[in-house]
Coordinates of C-alpha atoms in Angstrom, one line a residue:
Chain A
X255 CA 0.0 0.0 0.0
X256 CA 2.7 2.4 0.8
X257 CA 4.1 1.8 -2.6
X258 CA 7.8 2.0 -1.8
X259 CA 10.5 -0.1 -3.1
X260 CA 12.7 -2.1 -0.7
X261 CA 11.9 -3.2 2.8
X262 CA 8.8 -2.2 4.6
X263 CA 9.9 -0.4 7.8
X264 CA 8.6 -1.9 11.0
X265 CA 6.8 0.1 13.7
X266 CA 9.9 0.0 15.9
X267 CA 11.9 1.9 13.4
X268 CA 9.3 4.6 12.9
X269 CA 9.1 5.0 16.7
X270 CA 12.8 5.1 17.0
X271 CA 13.1 7.9 14.4
X272 CA 10.1 9.8 15.8
X273 CA 11.5 9.8 19.3
X274 CA 15.1 10.6 18.3
X275 CA 16.5 13.9 19.7
X276 CA 17.3 15.2 16.2
X277 CA 13.7 14.6 14.9
X278 CA 12.3 16.2 18.0
X279 CA 14.6 19.2 17.4
X280 CA 13.3 19.4 13.8
X281 CA 9.6 19.4 15.0
X282 CA 10.4 22.0 17.6
X283 CA 12.2 24.2 15.1
X284 CA 9.2 24.0 12.7
X285 CA 6.7 24.7 15.4
X286 CA 8.5 27.9 16.5
X287 CA 8.0 29.3 13.0
X288 CA 4.8 27.7 11.7
X289 CA 2.5 28.2 14.8
X290 CA 3.2 31.9 15.3
X291 CA 3.1 32.6 11.6
X292 CA -0.2 30.8 11.1
X293 CA -1.8 32.5 14.1
X294 CA -0.5 35.9 13.0
X295 CA -1.9 35.2 9.5
X296 CA -5.3 34.3 10.8
X297 CA -5.5 37.3 13.1
X298 CA -4.3 39.7 10.4
X299 CA -6.7 38.3 7.8
X300 CA -9.8 38.0 9.9
X301 CA -9.2 41.6 11.2
X302 CA -10.3 42.7 7.7
X303 CA -13.9 41.3 7.7
X304 CA -14.2 42.1 11.4
X305 CA -13.3 45.7 10.9
X306 CA -15.4 46.0 7.7
X307 CA -18.4 44.6 9.6
X308 CA -18.0 46.3 13.0
X309 CA -16.1 49.5 12.3
X310 CA -17.4 50.5 8.9
X311 CA -16.8 54.2 9.5
X312 CA -13.2 53.7 10.3
X313 CA -12.7 51.5 7.2
X314 CA -14.5 54.1 5.0
X315 CA -11.8 56.7 5.9
X316 CA -10.3 58.2 2.8
X317 CA -6.5 57.9 3.2
X318 CA -5.1 59.2 -0.2
X319 CA -7.5 61.0 -2.5
X320 CA -10.6 58.8 -2.6
X321 CA -8.7 55.6 -1.7
X322 CA -10.3 54.1 1.4
X323 CA -8.6 52.4 4.4
X324 CA -10.6 49.3 3.5
X325 CA -9.0 49.1 0.1
X326 CA -5.5 49.7 1.4
X327 CA -6.0 47.2 4.2
X328 CA -7.2 44.7 1.6
X329 CA -4.1 45.3 -0.5
X330 CA -1.9 44.9 2.5
X331 CA -3.2 41.3 2.8
X332 CA -1.3 40.5 -0.4
X333 CA 1.9 42.0 1.1
X334 CA 1.3 40.0 4.3
X335 CA 0.9 36.8 2.4
X336 CA 4.1 37.3 0.3
X337 CA 6.0 38.3 3.4
X338 CA 5.1 35.1 5.2
X339 CA 6.0 33.1 2.1
X340 CA 9.4 34.8 1.9
X341 CA 10.1 34.3 5.6
X342 CA 9.0 30.7 5.4
X343 CA 11.3 30.0 2.5
X344 CA 14.2 31.4 4.5
X345 CA 13.4 29.4 7.6
X346 CA 12.8 26.2 5.6
X347 CA 16.5 26.1 4.5
X348 CA 17.2 25.1 8.1
X349 CA 14.4 22.5 8.2
X350 CA 15.6 20.9 4.9
X351 CA 19.2 20.6 6.2
X352 CA 18.1 19.0 9.4
X353 CA 15.7 16.7 7.6
X354 CA 18.4 15.6 5.1
X355 CA 20.7 14.9 8.0
X356 CA 18.1 12.6 9.6
X357 CA 17.5 10.9 6.3
X358 CA 21.2 10.3 5.7
X359 CA 21.5 8.7 9.2
X360 CA 18.5 6.4 8.5
X361 CA 20.0 5.3 5.2
X362 CA 23.4 4.8 6.7
X363 CA 21.9 2.4 9.3
X364 CA 20.5 0.4 6.5
X365 CA 24.1 -0.3 5.3
X366 CA 24.3 2.5 2.7
X367 CA 21.7 1.2 0.3
Chain B
X296 CA -15.8 36.7 -34.2
X297 CA -13.7 34.9 -36.7
X298 CA -10.6 36.2 -35.0
X299 CA -11.9 34.9 -31.7
X300 CA -12.3 31.5 -33.2
X301 CA -8.9 31.6 -34.7
X302 CA -7.2 32.4 -31.4
X303 CA -9.2 29.7 -29.8
X304 CA -8.3 27.2 -32.5
X305 CA -4.6 28.0 -32.1
X306 CA -5.0 27.2 -28.4
X307 CA -6.8 24.0 -29.1
X308 CA -4.3 22.9 -31.7
X309 CA -1.3 23.4 -29.4
X310 CA -3.0 21.7 -26.4
X311 CA -4.0 18.7 -28.6
X312 CA -0.3 18.5 -29.6
X313 CA 0.7 18.5 -26.0
X314 CA -1.9 15.8 -25.3
X315 CA -0.4 13.6 -28.1
X316 CA 3.1 14.1 -26.6
X317 CA 1.8 13.3 -23.1
X318 CA -0.1 10.3 -24.2
X319 CA 3.1 8.8 -25.8
X320 CA 5.1 9.3 -22.6
X321 CA 2.4 8.2 -20.2
X322 CA 3.0 4.7 -18.9
X323 CA 1.5 3.4 -15.7
X324 CA -0.6 5.0 -13.0
X325 CA 2.2 7.3 -11.6
X326 CA 2.6 8.8 -15.1
X327 CA -1.1 9.1 -15.7
X328 CA -2.3 10.4 -12.3
X329 CA 0.8 12.4 -11.2
X330 CA 2.6 13.3 -14.4
X331 CA 5.5 11.0 -13.3
X332 CA 6.1 13.4 -10.4
X333 CA 8.6 15.3 -12.6
X334 CA 6.9 18.7 -12.8
X335 CA 9.2 21.5 -11.6
X336 CA 8.4 24.2 -9.1
X337 CA 7.7 27.0 -11.5
X338 CA 5.7 24.7 -13.8
X339 CA 3.6 23.5 -10.9
X340 CA 3.2 27.1 -9.6
X341 CA 1.7 28.1 -13.0
X342 CA -0.4 25.0 -13.1
X343 CA -1.8 25.6 -9.6
X344 CA -2.4 29.2 -10.4
X345 CA -4.1 28.1 -13.6
X346 CA -6.4 25.8 -11.7
X347 CA -7.3 28.5 -9.3
X348 CA -7.7 31.4 -11.7
X349 CA -10.8 29.9 -13.2
X350 CA -13.8 31.3 -14.9
X351 CA -14.9 32.0 -11.3
X352 CA -12.2 34.6 -10.8
X353 CA -11.7 36.1 -14.3
X354 CA -15.4 36.2 -15.1
X355 CA -17.1 35.9 -11.7
X356 CA -15.0 38.1 -9.3
X357 CA -14.4 40.8 -11.9
X358 CA -18.1 40.9 -12.3
X359 CA -18.8 41.1 -8.6
X360 CA -16.5 44.1 -8.3
X361 CA -18.0 45.7 -11.3
X362 CA -21.5 45.5 -9.9
X363 CA -20.9 45.7 -6.1
X364 CA -17.5 47.3 -5.8
X365 CA -15.1 46.7 -2.9
X366 CA -17.1 43.7 -1.4
X367 CA -16.4 41.8 -4.6
X368 CA -12.7 42.4 -4.1
X369 CA -12.9 40.4 -0.8
X370 CA -13.3 37.3 -3.0
X371 CA -9.9 38.0 -4.5
X372 CA -8.2 38.7 -1.1
X373 CA -9.6 35.5 0.3
X374 CA -8.6 33.4 -2.7
X375 CA -5.0 34.6 -2.4
X376 CA -4.5 34.4 1.4
X377 CA -5.8 30.9 1.4
X378 CA -2.4 29.8 -0.1
X379 CA -0.7 30.8 3.2
X380 CA -2.7 27.9 4.8
X381 CA -1.6 25.6 2.0
X382 CA 2.0 26.7 2.3
X383 CA 2.3 26.4 6.1
X384 CA 0.2 23.4 6.9
X385 CA -0.7 21.3 3.9
X386 CA 1.5 21.1 0.8
X387 CA 4.6 19.4 2.2
X388 CA 3.0 16.8 4.5
X389 CA 0.6 16.0 1.6
X390 CA 3.4 15.5 -0.9
X391 CA 5.4 13.3 1.6
X392 CA 2.6 11.0 2.7
X393 CA 0.3 10.6 -0.3
X394 CA 0.3 9.1 -3.7
X395 CA -2.6 10.4 -5.8
X396 CA -5.5 11.7 -3.7
X397 CA -6.4 13.2 -0.3
X398 CA -7.7 9.8 0.7
X399 CA -4.0 8.5 0.7
X400 CA -3.0 10.9 3.5
X401 CA -6.0 10.0 5.7
X402 CA -5.7 6.3 5.3
X403 CA -2.1 6.1 6.5
X404 CA -3.4 5.4 9.9
X405 CA -7.2 5.1 9.5
X406 CA -9.3 2.2 8.3
X407 CA -9.2 2.7 4.5
X408 CA -12.6 1.6 3.2
X409 CA -15.1 3.9 5.0
X410 CA -12.7 6.9 4.9
X411 CA -11.9 6.5 1.2
X412 CA -15.5 6.0 0.3
X413 CA -16.4 9.3 2.0
X414 CA -13.4 11.3 0.6
X415 CA -14.4 10.1 -2.9
X416 CA -17.9 11.4 -2.2
X417 CA -16.7 14.9 -0.9
X418 CA -14.2 15.1 -3.8
X419 CA -16.9 14.5 -6.4
X420 CA -19.3 16.9 -4.7
X421 CA -16.7 19.7 -4.7
X422 CA -15.7 19.0 -8.3
X423 CA -19.4 19.1 -9.4
X424 CA -20.0 22.5 -7.7
X425 CA -16.9 23.9 -9.4
X426 CA -17.8 22.4 -12.7
X427 CA -21.3 24.0 -12.6
X428 CA -19.5 27.4 -11.9
X429 CA -17.3 26.9 -15.0
X430 CA -20.1 25.8 -17.2
X431 CA -22.3 28.8 -16.2
X432 CA -19.4 31.0 -17.2
X433 CA -19.1 29.2 -20.5
X434 CA -22.8 29.6 -21.1
X435 CA -22.7 33.3 -20.5
X436 CA -19.7 33.7 -22.7
X437 CA -21.2 31.7 -25.6
X438 CA -24.4 33.7 -25.2
X439 CA -22.6 36.9 -25.6
X440 CA -20.2 35.9 -28.4
X441 CA -22.1 33.5 -30.5
X442 CA -25.6 35.0 -30.3
X443 CA -26.9 35.0 -33.9
X444 CA -23.7 33.5 -35.4
X445 CA -25.1 30.1 -36.2
X446 CA -23.1 28.2 -33.6
X447 CA -25.6 27.3 -30.9
X448 CA -24.9 27.2 -27.2
X449 CA -25.3 23.4 -27.1
X450 CA -22.9 22.9 -29.9
X451 CA -20.3 25.0 -28.1
X452 CA -20.7 23.2 -24.8
X453 CA -20.5 19.8 -26.5
X454 CA -17.3 20.9 -28.2
X455 CA -15.7 22.1 -24.9
X456 CA -16.8 18.9 -23.2
X457 CA -15.3 16.7 -25.9
X458 CA -12.0 18.5 -25.9
X459 CA -11.8 18.3 -22.1
X460 CA -12.4 14.5 -22.4
X461 CA -9.6 14.1 -24.9
X462 CA -7.1 15.9 -22.7
X463 CA -7.9 13.9 -19.6
X464 CA -8.6 10.5 -21.1
X465 CA -5.5 10.4 -23.4
X466 CA -3.1 12.9 -21.8
X467 CA -3.7 12.4 -18.1
X468 CA -2.2 14.6 -15.5
X469 CA 0.8 15.6 -17.7
X470 CA -1.3 17.0 -20.5
X471 CA -3.7 18.6 -18.0
X472 CA -0.9 20.3 -16.2
X473 CA 0.6 21.7 -19.4
X474 CA -2.8 22.9 -20.6
X475 CA -3.0 24.8 -17.3
X476 CA 0.5 26.2 -17.6
X477 CA -0.2 27.7 -21.1
X478 CA -3.6 29.0 -20.1
X479 CA -2.2 30.6 -16.9
X480 CA 0.4 32.4 -19.0
X481 CA -2.3 33.6 -21.5
X482 CA -4.7 34.7 -18.8
X483 CA -2.0 36.6 -16.9
X484 CA -0.9 38.3 -20.1
X485 CA -4.5 39.3 -20.8
X486 CA -5.0 40.6 -17.3
X487 CA -1.8 42.7 -17.5
X488 CA -2.8 44.1 -20.9
X489 CA -6.3 44.9 -19.8
X490 CA -5.0 46.5 -16.6
X491 CA -2.7 48.7 -18.6
X492 CA -5.5 49.7 -20.9
X493 CA -7.7 50.7 -17.9
X494 CA -4.8 52.8 -16.4
X495 CA -4.1 54.4 -19.8
X496 CA -7.8 55.4 -19.9
X497 CA -7.1 57.5 -16.8
X498 CA -3.8 58.8 -18.2
X499 CA -1.9 56.5 -15.7
X500 CA -3.1 58.8 -12.9
X501 CA -4.0 56.3 -10.2
X502 CA -5.8 58.9 -8.1
X503 CA -7.9 59.9 -11.1
X504 CA -8.9 56.3 -11.5
X505 CA -9.8 55.9 -7.9
X506 CA -11.7 59.2 -7.9
X507 CA -13.9 57.9 -10.8
X508 CA -14.4 54.6 -8.9
X509 CA -15.6 56.5 -5.9
X510 CA -18.6 57.8 -7.8
X511 CA -20.1 55.1 -9.9
X512 CA -23.5 56.0 -11.3
X513 CA -26.2 53.4 -12.1
X514 CA -29.9 53.0 -12.1
X515 CA -32.0 51.2 -9.6
X516 CA -35.8 51.0 -10.3
X517 CA -35.4 53.7 -12.9
X518 CA -33.7 56.1 -10.4
X519 CA -30.1 57.1 -10.8
X520 CA -27.9 56.3 -7.8
X521 CA -24.3 57.2 -7.0
X522 CA -22.1 54.8 -5.0
X523 CA -18.5 54.8 -3.8
X524 CA -17.2 51.5 -5.1
X525 CA -14.1 51.8 -2.8
X526 CA -16.3 51.4 0.2
X527 CA -17.6 48.2 1.7
X528 CA -21.3 47.4 2.2
X529 CA -22.8 47.1 -1.3
X530 CA -23.1 43.4 -1.1
X531 CA -22.8 42.6 2.6
X532 CA -25.4 44.8 4.4
X533 CA -26.5 44.8 8.0
X534 CA -27.8 43.0 9.9
X535 CA -26.1 39.8 8.7
X536 CA -23.4 41.4 6.5
X537 CA -20.5 41.3 9.0
X538 CA -21.1 37.6 9.9
X539 CA -21.4 36.8 6.2
X540 CA -18.0 38.4 5.5
X541 CA -16.2 36.5 8.3
X542 CA -17.9 33.4 7.0
X543 CA -16.7 34.0 3.5
X544 CA -13.2 34.4 4.8
X545 CA -13.4 31.1 6.6
X546 CA -14.6 29.4 3.4
X547 CA -11.5 30.7 1.6
X548 CA -8.8 30.2 4.2
X549 CA -9.8 26.7 5.0
X550 CA -11.6 25.6 1.8
X551 CA -8.9 26.2 -0.7
X552 CA -6.6 24.0 1.4
X553 CA -9.2 21.2 1.0
X554 CA -9.9 21.6 -2.8
X555 CA -9.0 18.2 -4.3
X556 CA -8.1 19.6 -7.8
X557 CA -5.6 22.0 -6.2
X558 CA -4.1 19.5 -3.7
X559 CA -3.5 16.7 -6.3
X560 CA -1.1 19.1 -8.1
X561 CA 1.3 18.7 -5.2
X562 CA 1.7 15.0 -6.1
X563 CA 3.1 16.0 -9.6
X564 CA 6.4 17.3 -8.2
X565 CA 9.4 15.3 -7.2
X566 CA 9.6 16.2 -3.5
X567 CA 8.2 18.3 -0.6
X568 CA 10.7 21.1 -1.2
X569 CA 9.5 21.5 -4.8
X570 CA 5.9 21.4 -3.6
X571 CA 6.7 24.3 -1.2
X572 CA 8.5 26.3 -3.9
X573 CA 5.6 25.8 -6.3
X574 CA 3.1 27.2 -3.7
X575 CA 5.3 30.3 -3.5
X576 CA 5.3 30.6 -7.3
X577 CA 1.5 30.2 -7.3
X578 CA 1.2 32.9 -4.6
X579 CA 3.2 35.4 -6.7
X580 CA 1.0 34.7 -9.8
X581 CA -2.3 34.5 -8.0
X582 CA -1.6 37.6 -5.9
X583 CA -0.6 39.7 -8.8
X584 CA -3.6 38.5 -10.8
X585 CA -6.1 39.1 -8.0
X586 CA -4.8 42.6 -7.4
X587 CA -5.4 43.3 -11.0
X588 CA -9.0 42.0 -10.7
X589 CA -9.7 45.0 -8.6
X590 CA -8.5 47.4 -11.3
X591 CA -10.5 45.4 -13.9
X592 CA -13.6 45.2 -11.9
X593 CA -13.5 48.9 -10.9
X594 CA -12.5 49.8 -14.4
X595 CA -15.6 47.9 -15.8
X596 CA -17.8 49.7 -13.3
X597 CA -16.5 53.1 -14.4
X598 CA -15.8 52.7 -18.1
X599 CA -18.6 50.2 -19.0
X600 CA -21.0 50.9 -16.2
X601 CA -23.1 48.5 -14.1
X602 CA -26.2 49.4 -16.2
X603 CA -24.6 48.3 -19.4
X604 CA -23.2 45.1 -17.9
X605 CA -26.6 44.0 -16.6
X606 CA -28.2 44.4 -20.0
X607 CA -25.4 43.0 -22.0
X608 CA -24.7 39.5 -20.8
X609 CA -24.8 40.1 -17.0
X610 CA -22.4 40.0 -14.2
X611 CA -20.0 37.4 -15.6
X612 CA -19.4 39.4 -18.7
X613 CA -18.0 42.5 -17.1
X614 CA -14.3 41.8 -17.9
X615 CA -15.2 40.8 -21.5
X616 CA -17.2 44.0 -22.0
X617 CA -14.4 46.0 -20.6
X618 CA -12.0 44.4 -23.1
X619 CA -14.4 45.4 -25.9
X620 CA -14.8 49.0 -24.7
X621 CA -11.0 49.5 -24.4
X622 CA -9.4 47.3 -27.0
X623 CA -12.1 47.0 -29.6
X624 CA -13.2 43.9 -31.4
X625 CA -9.7 42.5 -31.8
X626 CA -8.9 42.6 -28.1
X627 CA -12.4 41.3 -27.3
X628 CA -11.8 38.3 -29.6
X629 CA -8.5 37.5 -27.8
X630 CA -9.8 37.9 -24.3
X631 CA -12.9 35.8 -25.0
X632 CA -10.8 33.1 -26.6
X633 CA -8.5 33.1 -23.5
X634 CA -11.6 33.0 -21.2
X635 CA -12.8 29.9 -23.2
X636 CA -9.4 28.3 -22.8
X637 CA -9.6 29.0 -19.1
X638 CA -12.9 27.2 -18.7
X639 CA -11.6 24.3 -20.8
X640 CA -8.4 24.0 -18.8
X641 CA -10.1 24.2 -15.4
X642 CA -12.8 21.7 -16.4
X643 CA -10.1 19.3 -17.4
X644 CA -8.3 19.8 -14.1
X645 CA -11.5 19.1 -12.2
X646 CA -12.3 16.1 -14.2
X647 CA -8.9 14.5 -13.6
X648 CA -9.1 15.0 -9.8
X649 CA -12.6 13.6 -9.7
X650 CA -11.8 10.6 -11.9
X651 CA -8.6 9.9 -10.0
X652 CA -10.4 9.9 -6.7
X653 CA -13.1 7.6 -8.2
X654 CA -10.6 5.1 -9.6
X655 CA -8.0 5.1 -6.8
X656 CA -10.1 5.7 -3.7
X657 CA -13.4 4.2 -4.6
X658 CA -12.8 1.5 -7.2
X659 CA -9.5 0.1 -6.2
X660 CA -9.5 0.7 -2.5
X661 CA -13.1 0.4 -1.5
X662 CA -14.6 -2.0 -4.1
X663 CA -11.4 -4.1 -4.6
X664 CA -10.0 -3.6 -1.2
X665 CA -6.7 -2.1 -2.2
X666 CA -5.6 -4.5 -5.0
X667 CA -5.7 -4.2 -8.8
X668 CA -7.4 -7.4 -10.0
X669 CA -6.4 -6.8 -13.6
X670 CA -3.2 -5.0 -14.3
X671 CA -3.6 -1.5 -15.5
X672 CA -7.1 -1.4 -14.1
X673 CA -6.8 1.9 -12.1
X674 CA -5.9 3.9 -15.2
X675 CA -8.6 2.2 -17.3
X676 CA -11.3 2.9 -14.6
X677 CA -10.1 6.6 -14.3
X678 CA -10.3 7.0 -18.1
X679 CA -13.8 5.6 -18.1
X680 CA -14.8 7.8 -15.2
X681 CA -13.4 10.8 -17.0
X682 CA -15.6 10.0 -20.0
X683 CA -18.6 9.7 -17.6
X684 CA -17.8 13.0 -15.9
X685 CA -17.5 14.7 -19.3
X686 CA -20.9 13.4 -20.4
X687 CA -22.5 14.4 -17.1
X688 CA -21.0 17.9 -17.2
X689 CA -22.1 18.5 -20.8
X690 CA -25.6 17.5 -19.9
X691 CA -25.5 19.8 -16.7
X692 CA -24.2 22.7 -18.7
X693 CA -27.0 22.3 -21.3
X694 CA -29.6 22.0 -18.5
X695 CA -28.3 25.2 -16.7
X696 CA -28.6 28.8 -17.8
X697 CA -26.2 31.7 -17.2
X698 CA -28.3 32.8 -14.3
X699 CA -26.0 33.1 -11.3
X700 CA -22.5 34.5 -10.7
X701 CA -19.8 31.9 -11.4
X702 CA -17.7 33.3 -8.5
X703 CA -20.5 32.6 -6.0
X704 CA -21.1 29.1 -7.3
X705 CA -17.5 28.2 -6.8
X706 CA -17.7 29.2 -3.2
X707 CA -20.2 26.4 -2.7
X708 CA -17.6 23.9 -3.7
X709 CA -15.2 25.6 -1.4
X710 CA -17.6 25.5 1.5
X711 CA -17.8 21.7 1.2
X712 CA -14.0 21.5 1.0
X713 CA -13.6 23.8 4.1
X714 CA -16.2 21.9 6.2
X715 CA -15.5 18.3 5.2
X716 CA -12.0 17.9 3.8
X717 CA -10.0 20.4 5.7
X718 CA -10.8 19.4 9.3
X719 CA -10.0 15.8 8.8
X720 CA -6.9 16.5 6.7
X721 CA -5.5 18.8 9.4
X722 CA -6.5 16.6 12.3
X723 CA -5.0 13.6 10.6
X724 CA -1.7 15.2 10.0
X725 CA -1.3 17.0 13.4
X726 CA -3.4 15.2 16.1
X727 CA -2.1 11.8 17.4
X728 CA -5.4 10.8 19.0
X729 CA -7.4 11.2 15.7
X730 CA -9.1 8.1 14.4
X731 CA -11.4 6.5 11.9
X732 CA -14.6 7.3 13.7
X733 CA -13.5 11.0 13.9
X734 CA -12.8 11.1 10.2
X735 CA -16.2 9.5 9.3
X736 CA -18.0 11.9 11.6
X737 CA -16.1 14.9 10.4
X738 CA -16.5 14.2 6.7
X739 CA -20.2 13.4 7.0
X740 CA -21.1 16.3 9.3
X741 CA -19.0 18.8 7.2
X742 CA -20.5 17.6 3.9
X743 CA -24.1 17.5 5.1
X744 CA -24.0 20.8 7.1
X745 CA -22.4 22.7 4.2
X746 CA -24.9 21.4 1.6
X747 CA -27.8 21.7 4.0
X748 CA -27.1 25.3 5.0
X749 CA -26.4 26.4 1.4
X750 CA -29.8 24.9 0.4
X751 CA -31.5 26.6 3.3
X752 CA -29.8 29.9 2.7
X753 CA -30.6 33.0 0.7
X754 CA -29.1 31.7 -2.5
X755 CA -31.7 29.0 -2.9
X756 CA -34.5 30.2 -0.7
X757 CA -36.2 33.6 -1.1
X758 CA -39.3 35.2 -2.4
X759 CA -38.9 36.8 -5.8
X760 CA -40.8 40.0 -6.5
X761 CA -43.6 39.3 -8.9
X762 CA -42.1 41.1 -11.9
X763 CA -38.4 40.8 -11.4
X764 CA -36.5 41.3 -14.6
X765 CA -33.1 39.6 -15.1
X766 CA -32.8 38.9 -11.4
X767 CA -31.6 35.5 -10.0
X768 CA -34.6 33.3 -9.6
X769 CA -34.8 31.5 -6.3
X770 CA -35.4 27.7 -6.4
X771 CA -37.5 27.6 -3.2
X772 CA -40.1 30.4 -2.8
X773 CA -40.0 30.9 1.0
X774 CA -38.0 33.0 3.5
X775 CA -34.5 31.4 4.0
X776 CA -34.1 29.3 7.1
X777 CA -30.4 30.2 7.4
X778 CA -29.7 34.0 7.0
X779 CA -26.1 33.9 5.6
X780 CA -25.1 33.1 2.0
X781 CA -21.7 31.9 3.2
X782 CA -22.1 28.9 5.5
X783 CA -18.5 28.5 6.7
X784 CA -18.9 30.2 10.0
X785 CA -21.2 27.4 11.1
X786 CA -20.3 24.4 8.9
X787 CA -16.5 24.6 9.4
X788 CA -16.8 24.4 13.3
X789 CA -19.4 21.7 12.9
X790 CA -17.0 19.7 10.7
X791 CA -14.2 20.1 13.3
X792 CA -16.5 19.4 16.2
X793 CA -17.9 16.2 14.7
X794 CA -14.4 15.0 13.9
X795 CA -13.2 15.7 17.5
X796 CA -16.2 14.2 19.2
X797 CA -16.2 11.2 17.0
X798 CA -12.6 10.6 17.9
X799 CA -13.0 11.0 21.6
X800 CA -16.0 8.6 21.7
X801 CA -14.0 5.8 20.3
X802 CA -10.6 4.1 20.7
X803 CA -8.3 3.0 17.9
X804 CA -4.9 2.1 19.2
X805 CA -3.4 1.3 15.7
X806 CA -4.3 4.7 14.5
X807 CA -2.5 6.3 17.4
X808 CA 0.5 3.9 17.1
X809 CA 0.9 4.7 13.4
X810 CA 1.0 8.5 14.0
X811 CA 4.8 8.2 14.5
X812 CA 5.1 6.9 11.0
X813 CA 3.0 9.6 9.5
X814 CA 4.9 12.3 11.4
X815 CA 8.3 11.0 10.3
X816 CA 7.1 10.7 6.7
X817 CA 5.4 14.1 6.6
X818 CA 8.4 15.9 8.1
X819 CA 11.4 14.3 6.4
X820 CA 10.0 12.6 3.4
X821 CA 11.3 9.2 4.2
X822 CA 10.0 6.6 1.8
X823 CA 8.0 9.3 0.0
X824 CA 6.8 8.5 -3.5
X825 CA 9.6 9.0 -6.0
X826 CA 9.7 10.6 -9.4
X827 CA 9.6 8.1 -12.3

């Protein structure tokens, strides 16, 4: 079912990798970025409909010419999304290096297949 | 008209060439369903963007902005930010743990048959809602372009349907992906050209453009009214407007990350890192395109005018009418041909995701309990399913008229994805305790509550005024039971709640024990499906 070539790994091996210090480090490192980033994203995004719905006068403020705060705030969502993407790409270089290290060790244990 | 056909014919010829090329390379299920997993990051970024920038955005969202101003732009914002969810939570684990469908990820540690049967059902439901949206767009387009030219609406729909079947049946995912890439490029180029024409109309003075957009004049009940299209509130009005807006946001942010035809694209790349990079490519393309929809929509409101739009093909035609007003017949022909190509490509993408899920999840894993009885069966079943989906969607399109906005129809599919697929996908990847009972409860509750609330909401229930002209006709003539047109605010929590309660009410030690395997695979890609 898993559709992989070679030996099917046993439960013991998955458990060993999952509980290894290095893998736990990787998870911790990912959590430190992903959880705050996702919470910030949700808060920033849902602030838009909340303010539009419950502070319509504020959002109708004309900032430059006839351009409203609502429109600028909506545009800023695109900047926010691109910024998170850029920061995530930067952070993920570390995740990839650590993941590769764990993979290499697993493969080495199998006798350098 | 003839030019439009010529541009469209060129697109068809090149995509058929690609299909022929793809069909010759296509050997075995991994090639057919996942393009051999050799699509690169930028290619997949364009393909994902192509799948997402459908008739619903180019025709539907531009139309919403043209008629209702800023509130329509919220569809663009929501559609874009949804990719943050995909980037941070879904794309990489999905690529590392699955093979062809969403069902693969779920069944790593859950009992496969009930879970796959239900995910096949939610996948098909989402695809059908989306398909209807595309077909309505196609219907409106044909009505505007071919009215009185001798080519009937039915002929055009049958033609589109047959082409889509050829791509999917013969070319599989590889052909579908390349059709999307080409179409995404054409559509982006059209949007850029049209945006520049709008800005040129205002002598490249942005403030002049926005000043015009702040006083759009149109007629309501014969009386002229002036509205500021840069302000919110034209679509979502009190008392329920605020909740409807939040609800719309939830559908986008969680629903896009549960759309089967988007998620399957992450199986076409070689590894999780490429999947991640392709999401970022898609975010750049989709973001730029959606920012432009606001210029196009407001431009259509100012230059073409809501009155003209309503009497010349309706809301879905705003962008097309804008092209005609600014670029003349030649530009109109090009933009319409590209819009047709968009519909064709997205319908092909939907068809392959639906037929893959049917063949892989339902036929092989539910009916045949995980084994191919005859070799090559999965691909054969998928091809047959694609033919069936093609025939059904042709019939649906002929039965439907260009009555409602394509952008709103697509949000129905997204509501199902947000309420049924997303909760179980996230809980399965991140919650050790999650189990089969939770998945069954979450998928069923999400699917039923989304569909039930949509049917009981103002889109289907309402009392039409006795002599309404051109307005959307309500299916059920009664006051709506559910006040919001966007159901996410209730149906997404219901999907999560059912999944959590279902889990806590049962025990499944194997599901918990196998969480370690899922976690390791998801995070480091050990034993992930390789490129062929």
